[in-house]
């Protein structure tokens, strides 16, 4: 019954590795987002997809590559992980141009 | 200057107090104003949203928007320990219609 789910919940990895985070929503929304929340709780949008099309691409290193195989899924692949990538990554979904976004539980990434 | 400014707190109040949480912003194109609540180790959840200026009430929560001062507030009446969380304001508007979040205010309601 979870509306927006993410896997994994926790990810501990070494610098230089490549990792992926997956997100799925069962709300029928047409828009999905990736956010990064740093240790000071600042929530910053990274990407947004509408019907599998990239609509927001903030100034994010190109080591981060989102992929949306269908409108219910949005994955995030990160190459060559760096210490500064340690954060909580949240997936969210909404209807485009509607104000309510539904967030997943977050993926806690720790890069050692 | 950040587009949205929010005092990070923490703000500690006794149970039953009235809590006032605030954000200021610089972009006059913002039209939609939201408040999210985030419990520890959880994702944010929408509490309330307001379009343009004015007040909106929902139970113990009241959201206020003053567009002339670029200032929004969330009031919590009769605060409860279960209200302890981080409260994030968010705004939307402008050409790219992007969502911008404040940094969040951590609230602790003491029993």
Tab-separated table of C-alpha atoms in Angstrom:
chain	number	residue	atom	x	y	z
A	1	UNK	CA	0.000	0.000	0.000
A	2	UNK	CA	3.049	2.294	0.163
A	3	UNK	CA	2.447	5.241	-2.154
A	4	UNK	CA	6.068	6.090	-2.946
A	5	UNK	CA	8.683	3.490	-2.195
A	6	UNK	CA	12.455	3.581	-2.501
A	7	UNK	CA	15.133	0.924	-2.384
A	8	UNK	CA	17.447	0.546	-0.690
A	9	UNK	CA	16.709	2.406	2.556
A	10	UNK	CA	20.363	2.447	3.514
A	11	UNK	CA	23.441	2.377	1.320
A	12	UNK	CA	26.998	2.356	2.635
A	13	UNK	CA	29.704	2.232	0.005
A	14	UNK	CA	33.268	3.180	-0.781
A	15	UNK	CA	34.413	6.218	-2.704
A	16	UNK	CA	34.686	5.575	-6.408
A	17	UNK	CA	31.935	2.952	-6.541
A	18	UNK	CA	28.826	3.150	-8.740
A	19	UNK	CA	25.407	2.676	-7.149
A	20	UNK	CA	21.727	2.919	-8.045
A	21	UNK	CA	18.632	3.917	-6.094
A	22	UNK	CA	15.181	2.896	-7.275
A	23	UNK	CA	11.841	4.614	-6.811
A	24	UNK	CA	8.313	3.481	-7.574
A	25	UNK	CA	4.978	5.231	-7.084
A	26	UNK	CA	1.535	3.632	-7.240
A	27	UNK	CA	-0.456	6.877	-7.133
A	28	UNK	CA	-0.847	7.170	-10.894
A	29	UNK	CA	1.020	10.503	-10.898
A	30	UNK	CA	2.631	11.765	-14.083
A	31	UNK	CA	5.595	13.551	-12.493
A	32	UNK	CA	8.427	12.247	-10.337
A	33	UNK	CA	11.338	13.958	-8.633
A	34	UNK	CA	14.674	13.310	-6.987
A	35	UNK	CA	15.733	15.496	-4.080
A	36	UNK	CA	18.935	15.565	-2.041
A	37	UNK	CA	18.728	16.453	1.662
A	38	UNK	CA	22.028	17.325	3.294
A	39	UNK	CA	23.013	17.054	6.955
A	40	UNK	CA	21.476	20.475	7.649
A	41	UNK	CA	18.125	19.243	6.329
A	42	UNK	CA	18.252	21.442	3.226
A	43	UNK	CA	16.094	19.781	0.574
A	44	UNK	CA	17.207	20.552	-2.961
A	45	UNK	CA	15.636	19.324	-6.165
A	46	UNK	CA	17.931	17.448	-8.523
A	47	UNK	CA	15.709	16.141	-11.326
A	48	UNK	CA	12.101	15.959	-12.366
A	49	UNK	CA	10.447	13.756	-14.972
A	50	UNK	CA	7.006	14.194	-16.477
A	51	UNK	CA	5.662	11.193	-18.383
A	52	UNK	CA	9.203	9.832	-18.722
A	53	UNK	CA	10.520	13.145	-20.074
A	54	UNK	CA	13.157	15.113	-18.179
A	55	UNK	CA	11.731	18.539	-17.291
A	56	UNK	CA	13.994	19.751	-14.494
A	57	UNK	CA	17.720	19.165	-14.448
A	58	UNK	CA	19.388	21.253	-11.788
A	59	UNK	CA	23.107	21.907	-11.619
A	60	UNK	CA	24.050	18.405	-10.624
A	61	UNK	CA	27.333	16.664	-11.538
A	62	UNK	CA	26.924	14.456	-14.578
A	63	UNK	CA	27.946	11.516	-12.400
A	64	UNK	CA	24.250	11.502	-11.478
A	65	UNK	CA	22.032	10.041	-14.174
A	66	UNK	CA	18.297	9.584	-13.714
A	67	UNK	CA	16.308	7.092	-15.743
A	68	UNK	CA	12.562	6.738	-16.028
A	69	UNK	CA	11.555	3.460	-17.682
A	70	UNK	CA	7.867	4.345	-17.238
A	71	UNK	CA	5.910	7.024	-15.432
A	72	UNK	CA	5.651	4.948	-12.246
A	73	UNK	CA	9.414	4.492	-11.876
A	74	UNK	CA	12.347	6.852	-11.561
A	75	UNK	CA	15.799	5.508	-10.814
A	76	UNK	CA	18.982	7.352	-9.961
A	77	UNK	CA	22.393	6.022	-10.898
A	78	UNK	CA	25.485	7.579	-9.380
A	79	UNK	CA	28.948	6.964	-10.830
A	80	UNK	CA	32.272	7.415	-9.073
A	81	UNK	CA	30.777	8.199	-5.680
A	82	UNK	CA	32.421	10.971	-3.660
A	83	UNK	CA	32.372	11.770	0.064
A	84	UNK	CA	30.183	14.817	-0.620
A	85	UNK	CA	27.475	12.605	-2.090
A	86	UNK	CA	26.649	11.386	1.419
A	87	UNK	CA	23.102	12.565	2.098
A	88	UNK	CA	19.522	11.381	2.175
A	89	UNK	CA	17.981	11.091	-1.285
A	90	UNK	CA	14.224	11.442	-1.523
A	91	UNK	CA	11.999	10.480	-4.389
A	92	UNK	CA	8.649	12.254	-4.734
A	93	UNK	CA	5.705	12.224	-7.115
A	94	UNK	CA	2.819	14.501	-7.998
A	95	UNK	CA	0.492	15.536	-10.783
A	96	UNK	CA	2.320	18.106	-12.857
A	97	UNK	CA	1.544	21.636	-11.673
A	98	UNK	CA	-0.288	20.371	-8.601
A	99	UNK	CA	1.091	21.549	-5.328
A	100	UNK	CA	1.057	18.369	-3.285
A	101	UNK	CA	4.135	16.217	-3.619
A	102	UNK	CA	4.258	12.782	-2.022
A	103	UNK	CA	7.647	11.767	-0.729
A	104	UNK	CA	9.197	8.375	-0.306
A	105	UNK	CA	10.924	7.337	2.938
A	106	UNK	CA	14.381	8.317	1.682
A	107	UNK	CA	17.601	6.466	0.953
A	108	UNK	CA	20.412	7.194	3.370
A	109	UNK	CA	23.666	7.124	1.412
A	110	UNK	CA	26.983	7.094	3.225
A	111	UNK	CA	30.159	7.221	1.175
A	112	UNK	CA	33.301	6.172	3.045
B	1	UNK	CA	20.684	35.771	-0.811
B	2	UNK	CA	18.797	32.467	-0.795
B	3	UNK	CA	15.416	32.513	-2.485
B	4	UNK	CA	13.777	31.183	0.672
B	5	UNK	CA	15.040	31.818	4.203
B	6	UNK	CA	13.935	29.863	7.262
B	7	UNK	CA	15.347	29.857	10.780
B	8	UNK	CA	16.683	26.321	11.421
B	9	UNK	CA	15.952	26.391	15.159
B	10	UNK	CA	15.733	24.256	17.188
B	11	UNK	CA	12.650	25.803	18.710
B	12	UNK	CA	11.602	24.309	22.054
B	13	UNK	CA	8.182	25.064	23.516
B	14	UNK	CA	6.082	23.599	26.348
B	15	UNK	CA	3.052	21.482	25.523
B	16	UNK	CA	-0.007	23.623	24.872
B	17	UNK	CA	1.951	26.639	23.599
B	18	UNK	CA	1.165	28.461	20.373
B	19	UNK	CA	3.980	27.965	17.889
B	20	UNK	CA	4.842	30.404	15.118
B	21	UNK	CA	7.053	29.245	12.247
B	22	UNK	CA	8.106	31.645	9.512
B	23	UNK	CA	9.755	31.937	6.124
B	24	UNK	CA	10.780	34.902	4.047
B	25	UNK	CA	11.375	34.846	0.330
B	26	UNK	CA	12.761	37.075	-2.371
B	27	UNK	CA	11.023	35.978	-5.592
B	28	UNK	CA	7.784	37.906	-6.077
B	29	UNK	CA	6.709	35.375	-8.737
B	30	UNK	CA	5.972	32.732	-6.103
B	31	UNK	CA	2.235	32.056	-6.003
B	32	UNK	CA	1.821	28.783	-4.121
B	33	UNK	CA	3.038	28.411	-0.567
B	34	UNK	CA	3.280	25.073	1.205
B	35	UNK	CA	4.188	23.752	4.620
B	36	UNK	CA	5.587	20.263	4.989
B	37	UNK	CA	6.214	18.331	8.190
B	38	UNK	CA	9.098	15.895	8.389
B	39	UNK	CA	9.458	13.472	11.264
B	40	UNK	CA	12.895	12.099	12.044
B	41	UNK	CA	14.040	9.535	9.460
B	42	UNK	CA	10.898	9.998	7.346
B	43	UNK	CA	10.029	11.802	4.152
B	44	UNK	CA	8.302	15.206	4.242
B	45	UNK	CA	4.491	15.212	4.141
B	46	UNK	CA	2.336	18.123	3.053
B	47	UNK	CA	0.497	19.863	5.899
B	48	UNK	CA	-1.119	22.792	4.135
B	49	UNK	CA	-0.898	24.897	1.039
B	50	UNK	CA	-2.140	28.388	0.213
B	51	UNK	CA	-2.529	30.179	-3.052
B	52	UNK	CA	-1.490	33.833	-3.057
B	53	UNK	CA	-2.127	35.975	0.033
B	54	UNK	CA	-4.437	35.233	2.933
B	55	UNK	CA	-5.077	32.747	5.702
B	56	UNK	CA	-6.016	29.104	5.703
B	57	UNK	CA	-7.019	27.102	8.747
B	58	UNK	CA	-7.046	23.334	9.263
B	59	UNK	CA	-7.692	22.153	12.798
B	60	UNK	CA	-4.898	23.398	15.036
B	61	UNK	CA	-2.888	24.700	12.067
B	62	UNK	CA	-3.174	28.108	10.399
B	63	UNK	CA	-1.124	29.191	7.401
B	64	UNK	CA	-0.714	32.872	6.582
B	65	UNK	CA	0.766	34.478	3.489
B	66	UNK	CA	1.680	38.145	3.210
B	67	UNK	CA	2.880	38.638	-0.363
B	68	UNK	CA	3.505	42.367	0.135
B	69	UNK	CA	6.104	41.545	2.806
B	70	UNK	CA	7.207	38.269	1.168
B	71	UNK	CA	6.566	36.518	4.458
B	72	UNK	CA	4.694	33.329	5.305
B	73	UNK	CA	3.817	31.809	8.657
B	74	UNK	CA	2.505	28.591	10.116
B	75	UNK	CA	0.798	28.743	13.501
B	76	UNK	CA	0.212	25.654	15.615
B	77	UNK	CA	-2.286	26.030	18.460
B	78	UNK	CA	-2.295	23.815	21.546
B	79	UNK	CA	0.982	22.220	20.489
B	80	UNK	CA	1.486	18.556	21.345
B	81	UNK	CA	4.653	16.447	21.761
B	82	UNK	CA	3.559	14.645	18.583
B	83	UNK	CA	4.061	17.940	16.706
B	84	UNK	CA	7.816	17.625	17.322
B	85	UNK	CA	9.300	17.487	13.844
B	86	UNK	CA	11.057	19.614	11.257
B	87	UNK	CA	8.743	21.998	9.407
B	88	UNK	CA	9.739	22.994	5.884
B	89	UNK	CA	8.168	25.801	3.947
B	90	UNK	CA	8.053	25.463	0.164
B	91	UNK	CA	7.102	27.783	-2.654
B	92	UNK	CA	6.286	27.540	-6.293
B	93	UNK	CA	5.886	29.980	-9.143
B	94	UNK	CA	7.781	31.861	-11.789
B	95	UNK	CA	8.654	30.901	-15.329
B	96	UNK	CA	10.011	27.455	-14.540
B	97	UNK	CA	7.377	26.738	-11.863
B	98	UNK	CA	10.027	25.084	-9.732
B	99	UNK	CA	9.521	23.946	-6.164
B	100	UNK	CA	11.868	25.684	-3.695
B	101	UNK	CA	12.136	24.493	-0.113
B	102	UNK	CA	13.271	26.385	2.965
B	103	UNK	CA	15.931	24.806	5.148
B	104	UNK	CA	13.374	23.694	7.735
B	105	UNK	CA	12.796	24.618	11.395
B	106	UNK	CA	13.231	21.877	13.972
B	107	UNK	CA	10.453	22.064	16.585
B	108	UNK	CA	10.451	20.293	19.955
B	109	UNK	CA	7.291	20.313	22.041
B	110	UNK	CA	8.107	19.353	25.609
B	111	UNK	CA	5.599	17.330	27.650
